[in-house]
Every structure is written in structure tokens, then in C-alpha cells.
Amino acid sequence: MAPRVFWKGYLKLSLVTCRVTMTPAVTESRKIRFHNVNRRTGNRVQSDYVDAATGKPVDDDDQRRGYEYEDGKFVLFTDDELAEVALESTRTIDIAKFVDIDSIDWIWFDSPHYLAPADKVSQEAFSVIREAMSKTGTAAMSRIVLYRREHPLLILPRDRGMIAWTLRYGDEVRAVDQVDAAPSGKKPAPKMLGMMTDLIESHRQEWSPDLVKDPVEKKLRSIINARKKSGKTKSEPAKKPDTRPRGDNVIDIMSALKRSLESEKKGGKSKS
């Protein structure tokens, strides 16, 4: 099934404007999804929004978004009020500036979307913007309202189209010095570094989507299909986790490297 276009609007650069569509570049529609089920009746369990104090259900018309500024005290907003705070136009990607593609750290990237011209009239302007970005090695910066929230947007040329990445905000990315890391002052011994380099090279592969297949999803589908065929659709008793001690994880790095390389050499010989 072809992916569904979920956003239509305009791409604008100065006085150049073209109609565009946006489609999510990733999907979770094929993932197995679970529901809460009453094991006694086999019926789905339904959840309702209730008042935390009274325990009574709350009608949709009485539900509001609230910011808790003190314990138990909220500033309330309607969806319309939140929409007014967003961009003046939620249907125009107005390119504000360009940055070098190589200057953007991957940690800022959030969700990818395919950007494409919406009609034949828009193809020429769209193509000129894309090719010029590709030639100059730049990406376009803009903003967009998606999922009821304004996001920074980074647009990159890709093949015959473009990729529009929503970005994380500046205060969402922690600085490296906020995280405990290994001391960087002492350099590893040349021999040890060379052995580690050889070990990395022995595992090097060309990138392929097969490298990121979901093994859990495969196992779940196998279990589901087996239970459907056998008619035993109810859950089995859970196995107790293995809590036996694993021993000390402290190892001699040099010794471990030597054994790893020897193992790789033996494995290479057996494959040939």
C-alpha cells in the first residue's frame, strides 16, 4: 500500500513558491500491536478518562490541556488557544536560512518525512531548489506545525526529492559535559589500538536495511502463528528469569583482544 500524504502546503524561498506534499518516511504500521484483554472473558479492556479526585468519568467537552505551575494548580488551554500561539501559517514551509549539510550533528535529527512536489506546475521550482542545495552542499532551515506542535525543520536534497527532518529543540539535547564519560586524556597503547582497529575491520560490512531487522518482531509472529494453528491462543505460564550470578565483568583488554582476533582468524579460515 502506498504511503498516505498527511500534509499539504507550500515550500517558499524568497519569491519562489511551489506546492508540496509531505509523507512520513518511516512507519510502524507493520509492527505487532497488543491490546489489554480480560483473560477470563476474552474481551478487550476499555480505558476512560476520569477525574483523579472524584473518580468520575470526564466528558470530552470538559477536558482541557493544563500546565501545572504549582502542586494541583493548572493554567488551562483549549486546542484553539494553543493553535494561536503557533505559526501564523501552518501550511507554508518558509525557508529562513541555509546551513552546510556536514555541520549538523545527527543527535539533533528527530523524525524524517519525504517532501515532494504536489503537481506538475510545482515540479520545476521544486527541482531548482533541490538541485541548487545539492550543488552547494547545503540544507534548508525552516519551521512547521505538525502533531499540534511547532517544530524546527531541516530539509535535505535526496535523489529526485527531499527529506524534511523535524529537529529537536536546543534545550532537548543534553551537553556532553552533563554525562559521565571515560577520561579522554590518556591515549591507548599503539599496539592495543592497532589490534582493536584490526578487530573492527574484520567486522566491517556494507550498510544494508537487513542489518536493522527486528528479531523480537520475528519471534512474536512465529509464536502468534504457532498458537493460531494449534488453537491455543491463551498465554503460557511465564518462565522465571535466570538470576544466577554471571561473575566478574572486569577483563584484561589485551588478552580479550588477542582471543577475539584469534577467533576471527579461525572463523575466516572455516568459511573459506
mmCIF file of C-alpha atoms in Angstrom:
data_model
loop_
_atom_site.group_PDB
_atom_site.id
_atom_site.type_symbol
_atom_site.label_atom_id
_atom_site.label_comp_id
_atom_site.label_asym_id
_atom_site.label_seq_id
_atom_site.Cartn_x
_atom_site.Cartn_y
_atom_site.Cartn_z
ATOM 1 C CA MET A 1 0.000 0.000 0.000
ATOM 2 C CA ALA A 2 1.349 3.443 -0.960
ATOM 3 C CA PRO A 3 2.100 5.740 1.984
ATOM 4 C CA ARG A 4 -0.594 8.295 2.727
ATOM 5 C CA VAL A 5 0.118 12.003 2.265
ATOM 6 C CA PHE A 6 -0.595 13.608 5.632
ATOM 7 C CA TRP A 7 0.442 17.233 4.971
ATOM 8 C CA LYS A 8 -0.077 19.560 2.001
ATOM 9 C CA GLY A 9 1.150 23.113 1.718
ATOM 10 C CA TYR A 10 3.761 25.377 0.153
ATOM 11 C CA LEU A 11 7.553 25.488 0.038
ATOM 12 C CA LYS A 12 8.688 29.118 -0.125
ATOM 13 C CA LEU A 13 12.144 30.574 -0.749
ATOM 14 C CA SER A 14 12.062 34.342 -1.101
ATOM 15 C CA LEU A 15 9.677 34.926 -4.038
ATOM 16 C CA VAL A 16 9.863 31.321 -5.317
ATOM 17 C CA THR A 17 6.915 29.213 -4.138
ATOM 18 C CA CYS A 18 5.715 25.724 -5.049
ATOM 19 C CA ARG A 19 3.066 23.375 -3.736
ATOM 20 C CA VAL A 20 4.421 20.348 -1.873
ATOM 21 C CA THR A 21 3.257 17.245 -0.048
ATOM 22 C CA MET A 22 4.783 15.578 2.991
ATOM 23 C CA THR A 23 4.711 11.854 3.738
ATOM 24 C CA PRO A 24 6.247 10.089 6.746
ATOM 25 C CA ALA A 25 9.484 8.374 5.701
ATOM 26 C CA VAL A 26 9.119 5.702 8.379
ATOM 27 C CA THR A 27 6.186 3.587 9.510
ATOM 28 C CA GLU A 28 5.266 1.331 12.416
ATOM 29 C CA SER A 29 2.083 0.021 10.790
ATOM 30 C CA ARG A 30 3.621 -3.434 10.277
ATOM 31 C CA LYS A 31 4.618 -3.795 13.916
ATOM 32 C CA ILE A 32 2.624 -6.156 16.106
ATOM 33 C CA ARG A 33 0.311 -4.212 18.405
ATOM 34 C CA PHE A 34 -1.196 -5.550 21.610
ATOM 35 C CA HIS A 35 -4.456 -4.743 23.397
ATOM 36 C CA ASN A 36 -5.320 -5.152 27.055
ATOM 37 C CA VAL A 37 -7.688 -8.125 27.288
ATOM 38 C CA ASN A 38 -9.679 -9.634 30.156
ATOM 39 C CA ARG A 39 -8.256 -13.163 30.304
ATOM 40 C CA ARG A 40 -11.465 -14.506 31.906
ATOM 41 C CA THR A 41 -13.900 -13.223 29.243
ATOM 42 C CA GLY A 42 -11.583 -12.693 26.263
ATOM 43 C CA ASN A 43 -12.976 -9.170 25.845
ATOM 44 C CA ARG A 44 -10.893 -6.028 25.357
ATOM 45 C CA VAL A 45 -10.372 -3.807 28.397
ATOM 46 C CA GLN A 46 -11.542 -0.234 27.776
ATOM 47 C CA SER A 47 -9.924 2.793 29.415
ATOM 48 C CA ASP A 48 -11.709 6.055 30.228
ATOM 49 C CA TYR A 49 -10.520 9.469 31.394
ATOM 50 C CA VAL A 50 -11.666 10.006 34.973
ATOM 51 C CA ASP A 51 -11.309 12.820 37.493
ATOM 52 C CA ALA A 52 -8.305 11.987 39.683
ATOM 53 C CA ALA A 53 -10.103 13.164 42.842
ATOM 54 C CA THR A 54 -13.727 12.111 42.309
ATOM 55 C CA GLY A 55 -13.096 9.028 40.158
ATOM 56 C CA LYS A 56 -15.992 10.044 37.864
ATOM 57 C CA PRO A 57 -15.671 9.972 34.022
ATOM 58 C CA VAL A 58 -14.918 13.336 32.346
ATOM 59 C CA ASP A 59 -16.743 14.282 29.111
ATOM 60 C CA ASP A 60 -14.641 15.263 26.092
ATOM 61 C CA ASP A 61 -16.063 18.817 26.205
ATOM 62 C CA ASP A 62 -14.742 19.271 29.762
ATOM 63 C CA GLN A 63 -11.193 18.095 29.021
ATOM 64 C CA ARG A 64 -8.517 20.779 28.607
ATOM 65 C CA ARG A 65 -4.737 20.925 28.296
ATOM 66 C CA GLY A 66 -3.224 22.124 31.551
ATOM 67 C CA TYR A 67 0.193 23.345 32.705
ATOM 68 C CA GLU A 68 0.840 22.594 36.380
ATOM 69 C CA TYR A 69 2.571 25.678 37.843
ATOM 70 C CA GLU A 70 2.071 24.571 41.465
ATOM 71 C CA ASP A 71 1.124 21.276 43.030
ATOM 72 C CA GLY A 72 -2.506 20.706 41.976
ATOM 73 C CA LYS A 73 -2.867 24.132 40.294
ATOM 74 C CA PHE A 74 -3.096 24.412 36.495
ATOM 75 C CA VAL A 75 -3.253 27.019 33.746
ATOM 76 C CA LEU A 76 -5.796 25.668 31.229
ATOM 77 C CA PHE A 77 -5.725 25.973 27.432
ATOM 78 C CA THR A 78 -8.126 24.991 24.672
ATOM 79 C CA ASP A 79 -6.796 23.494 21.414
ATOM 80 C CA ASP A 80 -7.716 26.742 19.612
ATOM 81 C CA GLU A 81 -5.689 28.822 22.083
ATOM 82 C CA LEU A 82 -2.651 26.596 21.590
ATOM 83 C CA ALA A 83 -3.059 26.834 17.811
ATOM 84 C CA GLU A 84 -2.980 30.648 18.003
ATOM 85 C CA VAL A 85 0.455 30.541 19.629
ATOM 86 C CA ALA A 86 1.839 28.515 16.710
ATOM 87 C CA LEU A 87 2.999 29.824 13.334
ATOM 88 C CA GLU A 88 0.826 32.354 11.555
ATOM 89 C CA SER A 89 0.564 29.966 8.628
ATOM 90 C CA THR A 90 0.641 26.246 9.310
ATOM 91 C CA ARG A 91 0.640 25.491 5.588
ATOM 92 C CA THR A 92 3.821 27.210 4.422
ATOM 93 C CA ILE A 93 7.405 25.999 4.838
ATOM 94 C CA ASP A 94 9.192 29.334 4.620
ATOM 95 C CA ILE A 95 12.929 28.720 4.218
ATOM 96 C CA ALA A 96 14.705 31.141 6.541
ATOM 97 C CA LYS A 97 18.369 30.169 6.081
ATOM 98 C CA PHE A 98 20.776 27.513 4.774
ATOM 99 C CA VAL A 99 23.496 25.604 6.624
ATOM 100 C CA ASP A 100 26.283 23.266 5.494
ATOM 101 C CA ILE A 101 24.989 19.682 5.477
ATOM 102 C CA ASP A 102 28.167 18.365 7.129
ATOM 103 C CA SER A 103 27.828 20.800 10.047
ATOM 104 C CA ILE A 104 24.712 19.177 11.527
ATOM 105 C CA ASP A 105 25.217 16.562 14.236
ATOM 106 C CA TRP A 106 22.895 13.531 13.955
ATOM 107 C CA ILE A 107 21.780 13.971 17.575
ATOM 108 C CA TRP A 108 19.534 16.870 16.519
ATOM 109 C CA PHE A 109 17.578 14.765 13.988
ATOM 110 C CA ASP A 110 14.098 13.657 15.101
ATOM 111 C CA SER A 111 11.594 12.353 12.504
ATOM 112 C CA PRO A 112 12.101 12.092 8.702
ATOM 113 C CA HIS A 113 9.461 12.912 6.075
ATOM 114 C CA TYR A 114 9.522 12.757 2.296
ATOM 115 C CA LEU A 115 8.926 16.124 0.652
ATOM 116 C CA ALA A 116 7.680 16.088 -2.962
ATOM 117 C CA PRO A 117 6.068 18.480 -5.470
ATOM 118 C CA ALA A 118 2.276 18.353 -5.265
ATOM 119 C CA ASP A 119 1.640 18.782 -9.005
ATOM 120 C CA LYS A 120 3.362 19.227 -12.398
ATOM 121 C CA VAL A 121 3.282 23.022 -12.143
ATOM 122 C CA SER A 122 5.376 22.849 -8.962
ATOM 123 C CA GLN A 123 7.972 20.388 -10.249
ATOM 124 C CA GLU A 124 10.260 22.961 -11.892
ATOM 125 C CA ALA A 125 10.596 25.255 -8.860
ATOM 126 C CA PHE A 126 10.959 22.233 -6.553
ATOM 127 C CA SER A 127 13.708 20.740 -8.749
ATOM 128 C CA VAL A 128 15.640 24.021 -8.956
ATOM 129 C CA ILE A 129 15.668 24.399 -5.156
ATOM 130 C CA ARG A 130 16.712 20.761 -4.667
ATOM 131 C CA GLU A 131 19.498 20.810 -7.295
ATOM 132 C CA ALA A 132 20.892 24.118 -6.028
ATOM 133 C CA MET A 133 21.023 22.744 -2.478
ATOM 134 C CA SER A 134 22.739 19.592 -3.716
ATOM 135 C CA LYS A 135 25.301 21.611 -5.706
ATOM 136 C CA THR A 136 26.131 23.891 -2.760
ATOM 137 C CA GLY A 137 26.116 21.103 -0.149
ATOM 138 C CA THR A 138 23.550 22.917 1.955
ATOM 139 C CA ALA A 139 20.379 22.099 3.873
ATOM 140 C CA ALA A 140 17.433 24.466 4.364
ATOM 141 C CA MET A 141 16.204 25.591 7.784
ATOM 142 C CA SER A 142 12.551 26.378 8.444
ATOM 143 C CA ARG A 143 9.717 25.707 10.899
ATOM 144 C CA ILE A 144 6.484 23.740 10.637
ATOM 145 C CA VAL A 145 3.442 22.834 12.721
ATOM 146 C CA LEU A 146 2.988 19.068 12.968
ATOM 147 C CA TYR A 147 1.167 16.961 15.529
ATOM 148 C CA ARG A 148 -0.212 20.122 17.187
ATOM 149 C CA ARG A 149 3.262 21.447 17.859
ATOM 150 C CA GLU A 150 5.711 23.741 16.130
ATOM 151 C CA HIS A 151 8.976 22.072 15.107
ATOM 152 C CA PRO A 152 12.273 23.275 13.635
ATOM 153 C CA LEU A 153 12.620 21.733 10.180
ATOM 154 C CA LEU A 154 15.722 20.753 8.220
ATOM 155 C CA ILE A 155 15.313 19.998 4.502
ATOM 156 C CA LEU A 156 17.943 17.939 2.676
ATOM 157 C CA PRO A 157 18.146 17.043 -1.029
ATOM 158 C CA ARG A 158 17.792 13.307 -1.642
ATOM 159 C CA ASP A 159 17.615 11.569 -5.052
ATOM 160 C CA ARG A 160 14.704 13.102 -7.005
ATOM 161 C CA GLY A 161 13.056 14.534 -3.901
ATOM 162 C CA MET A 162 13.908 15.925 -0.493
ATOM 163 C CA ILE A 163 13.886 14.724 3.112
ATOM 164 C CA ALA A 164 12.341 17.046 5.691
ATOM 165 C CA TRP A 165 13.603 16.246 9.180
ATOM 166 C CA THR A 166 11.922 17.652 12.253
ATOM 167 C CA LEU A 167 14.658 18.638 14.685
ATOM 168 C CA ARG A 168 14.928 18.569 18.453
ATOM 169 C CA TYR A 169 14.933 21.912 20.232
ATOM 170 C CA GLY A 170 18.174 23.257 21.690
ATOM 171 C CA ASP A 171 17.146 22.595 25.286
ATOM 172 C CA GLU A 172 16.190 18.977 24.475
ATOM 173 C CA VAL A 173 19.755 17.900 23.703
ATOM 174 C CA ARG A 174 22.000 17.486 26.734
ATOM 175 C CA ALA A 175 25.538 18.831 26.597
ATOM 176 C CA VAL A 176 28.251 16.169 26.618
ATOM 177 C CA ASP A 177 29.705 17.509 29.877
ATOM 178 C CA GLN A 178 26.420 16.647 31.629
ATOM 179 C CA VAL A 179 27.089 12.945 31.116
ATOM 180 C CA ASP A 180 29.797 10.936 32.843
ATOM 181 C CA ALA A 181 32.239 9.725 30.197
ATOM 182 C CA ALA A 182 35.522 7.858 30.115
ATOM 183 C CA PRO A 183 38.567 10.107 30.686
ATOM 184 C CA SER A 184 39.938 11.264 27.338
ATOM 185 C CA GLY A 185 43.373 12.491 28.454
ATOM 186 C CA LYS A 186 45.222 9.164 28.303
ATOM 187 C CA LYS A 187 45.713 7.680 24.833
ATOM 188 C CA PRO A 188 45.617 3.884 24.390
ATOM 189 C CA ALA A 189 48.826 1.997 23.691
ATOM 190 C CA PRO A 190 49.622 1.824 19.928
ATOM 191 C CA LYS A 191 49.662 -1.992 19.940
ATOM 192 C CA MET A 192 46.291 -2.191 21.662
ATOM 193 C CA LEU A 193 44.821 0.427 19.304
ATOM 194 C CA GLY A 194 46.140 -1.477 16.265
ATOM 195 C CA MET A 195 44.580 -4.738 17.467
ATOM 196 C CA MET A 196 41.249 -3.027 18.074
ATOM 197 C CA THR A 197 41.422 -1.484 14.578
ATOM 198 C CA ASP A 198 42.020 -4.948 13.070
ATOM 199 C CA LEU A 199 39.071 -6.323 15.046
ATOM 200 C CA ILE A 200 36.801 -3.537 13.774
ATOM 201 C CA GLU A 201 37.935 -4.111 10.172
ATOM 202 C CA SER A 202 37.160 -7.839 10.474
ATOM 203 C CA HIS A 203 33.532 -6.921 11.313
ATOM 204 C CA ARG A 204 33.132 -4.171 8.707
ATOM 205 C CA GLN A 205 30.172 -4.593 6.296
ATOM 206 C CA GLU A 206 28.398 -2.555 3.665
ATOM 207 C CA TRP A 207 25.299 -0.837 5.028
ATOM 208 C CA SER A 208 22.039 -2.664 4.326
ATOM 209 C CA PRO A 209 18.491 -2.393 5.800
ATOM 210 C CA ASP A 210 18.880 -6.086 6.687
ATOM 211 C CA LEU A 211 21.296 -5.001 9.432
ATOM 212 C CA VAL A 212 18.430 -3.404 11.378
ATOM 213 C CA LYS A 213 15.765 -6.094 11.166
ATOM 214 C CA ASP A 214 13.707 -6.576 14.332
ATOM 215 C CA PRO A 215 14.396 -10.070 15.782
ATOM 216 C CA VAL A 216 11.750 -9.641 18.510
ATOM 217 C CA GLU A 217 9.048 -8.942 15.920
ATOM 218 C CA LYS A 218 10.036 -12.114 14.024
ATOM 219 C CA LYS A 219 9.866 -14.250 17.173
ATOM 220 C CA LEU A 220 6.496 -12.770 18.165
ATOM 221 C CA ARG A 221 4.999 -13.523 14.722
ATOM 222 C CA SER A 222 6.297 -17.082 14.946
ATOM 223 C CA ILE A 223 4.669 -17.568 18.382
ATOM 224 C CA ILE A 224 1.388 -15.984 17.217
ATOM 225 C CA ASN A 225 1.202 -18.159 14.084
ATOM 226 C CA ALA A 226 2.009 -21.317 16.074
ATOM 227 C CA ARG A 227 -0.729 -20.590 18.628
ATOM 228 C CA LYS A 228 -3.268 -19.777 15.915
ATOM 229 C CA LYS A 229 -2.591 -23.120 14.212
ATOM 230 C CA SER A 230 -2.738 -25.103 17.458
ATOM 231 C CA GLY A 231 -5.828 -23.292 18.728
ATOM 232 C CA LYS A 232 -4.012 -22.499 21.996
ATOM 233 C CA THR A 233 -4.390 -18.724 21.881
ATOM 234 C CA LYS A 234 -4.087 -18.131 25.629
ATOM 235 C CA SER A 235 -0.796 -17.158 27.224
ATOM 236 C CA GLU A 236 1.599 -19.717 28.647
ATOM 237 C CA PRO A 237 2.988 -19.513 32.213
ATOM 238 C CA ALA A 238 5.894 -17.094 32.315
ATOM 239 C CA LYS A 239 9.358 -18.574 32.698
ATOM 240 C CA LYS A 240 11.343 -17.422 35.695
ATOM 241 C CA PRO A 241 14.305 -15.223 34.718
ATOM 242 C CA ASP A 242 17.785 -16.636 35.148
ATOM 243 C CA THR A 243 19.179 -14.839 38.200
ATOM 244 C CA ARG A 244 22.368 -16.857 38.593
ATOM 245 C CA PRO A 245 25.482 -14.731 39.152
ATOM 246 C CA ARG A 246 27.426 -14.028 35.965
ATOM 247 C CA GLY A 247 30.829 -13.490 37.561
ATOM 248 C CA ASP A 248 33.116 -10.514 37.409
ATOM 249 C CA ASN A 249 32.964 -8.391 34.221
ATOM 250 C CA VAL A 250 36.445 -6.906 34.742
ATOM 251 C CA ILE A 251 38.665 -8.242 31.963
ATOM 252 C CA ASP A 252 42.202 -7.910 30.642
ATOM 253 C CA ILE A 253 41.653 -5.841 27.474
ATOM 254 C CA MET A 254 44.841 -7.014 25.748
ATOM 255 C CA SER A 255 44.071 -10.670 26.468
ATOM 256 C CA ALA A 256 40.494 -10.236 25.255
ATOM 257 C CA LEU A 257 41.704 -8.580 22.032
ATOM 258 C CA LYS A 258 44.146 -11.404 21.319
ATOM 259 C CA ARG A 259 41.472 -14.055 21.844
ATOM 260 C CA SER A 260 38.993 -12.104 19.712
ATOM 261 C CA LEU A 261 41.413 -11.776 16.793
ATOM 262 C CA GLU A 262 42.388 -15.465 17.014
ATOM 263 C CA SER A 263 38.697 -16.370 16.974
ATOM 264 C CA GLU A 264 38.109 -14.165 13.913
ATOM 265 C CA LYS A 265 41.046 -15.767 12.050
ATOM 266 C CA LYS A 266 39.745 -19.257 12.778
ATOM 267 C CA GLY A 267 36.278 -18.242 11.698
ATOM 268 C CA GLY A 268 37.640 -16.796 8.458
ATOM 269 C CA LYS A 269 39.523 -19.992 7.659
ATOM 270 C CA SER A 270 36.492 -22.187 8.284
ATOM 271 C CA LYS A 271 34.347 -20.051 5.960
ATOM 272 C CA SER A 272 36.809 -20.177 3.072
#
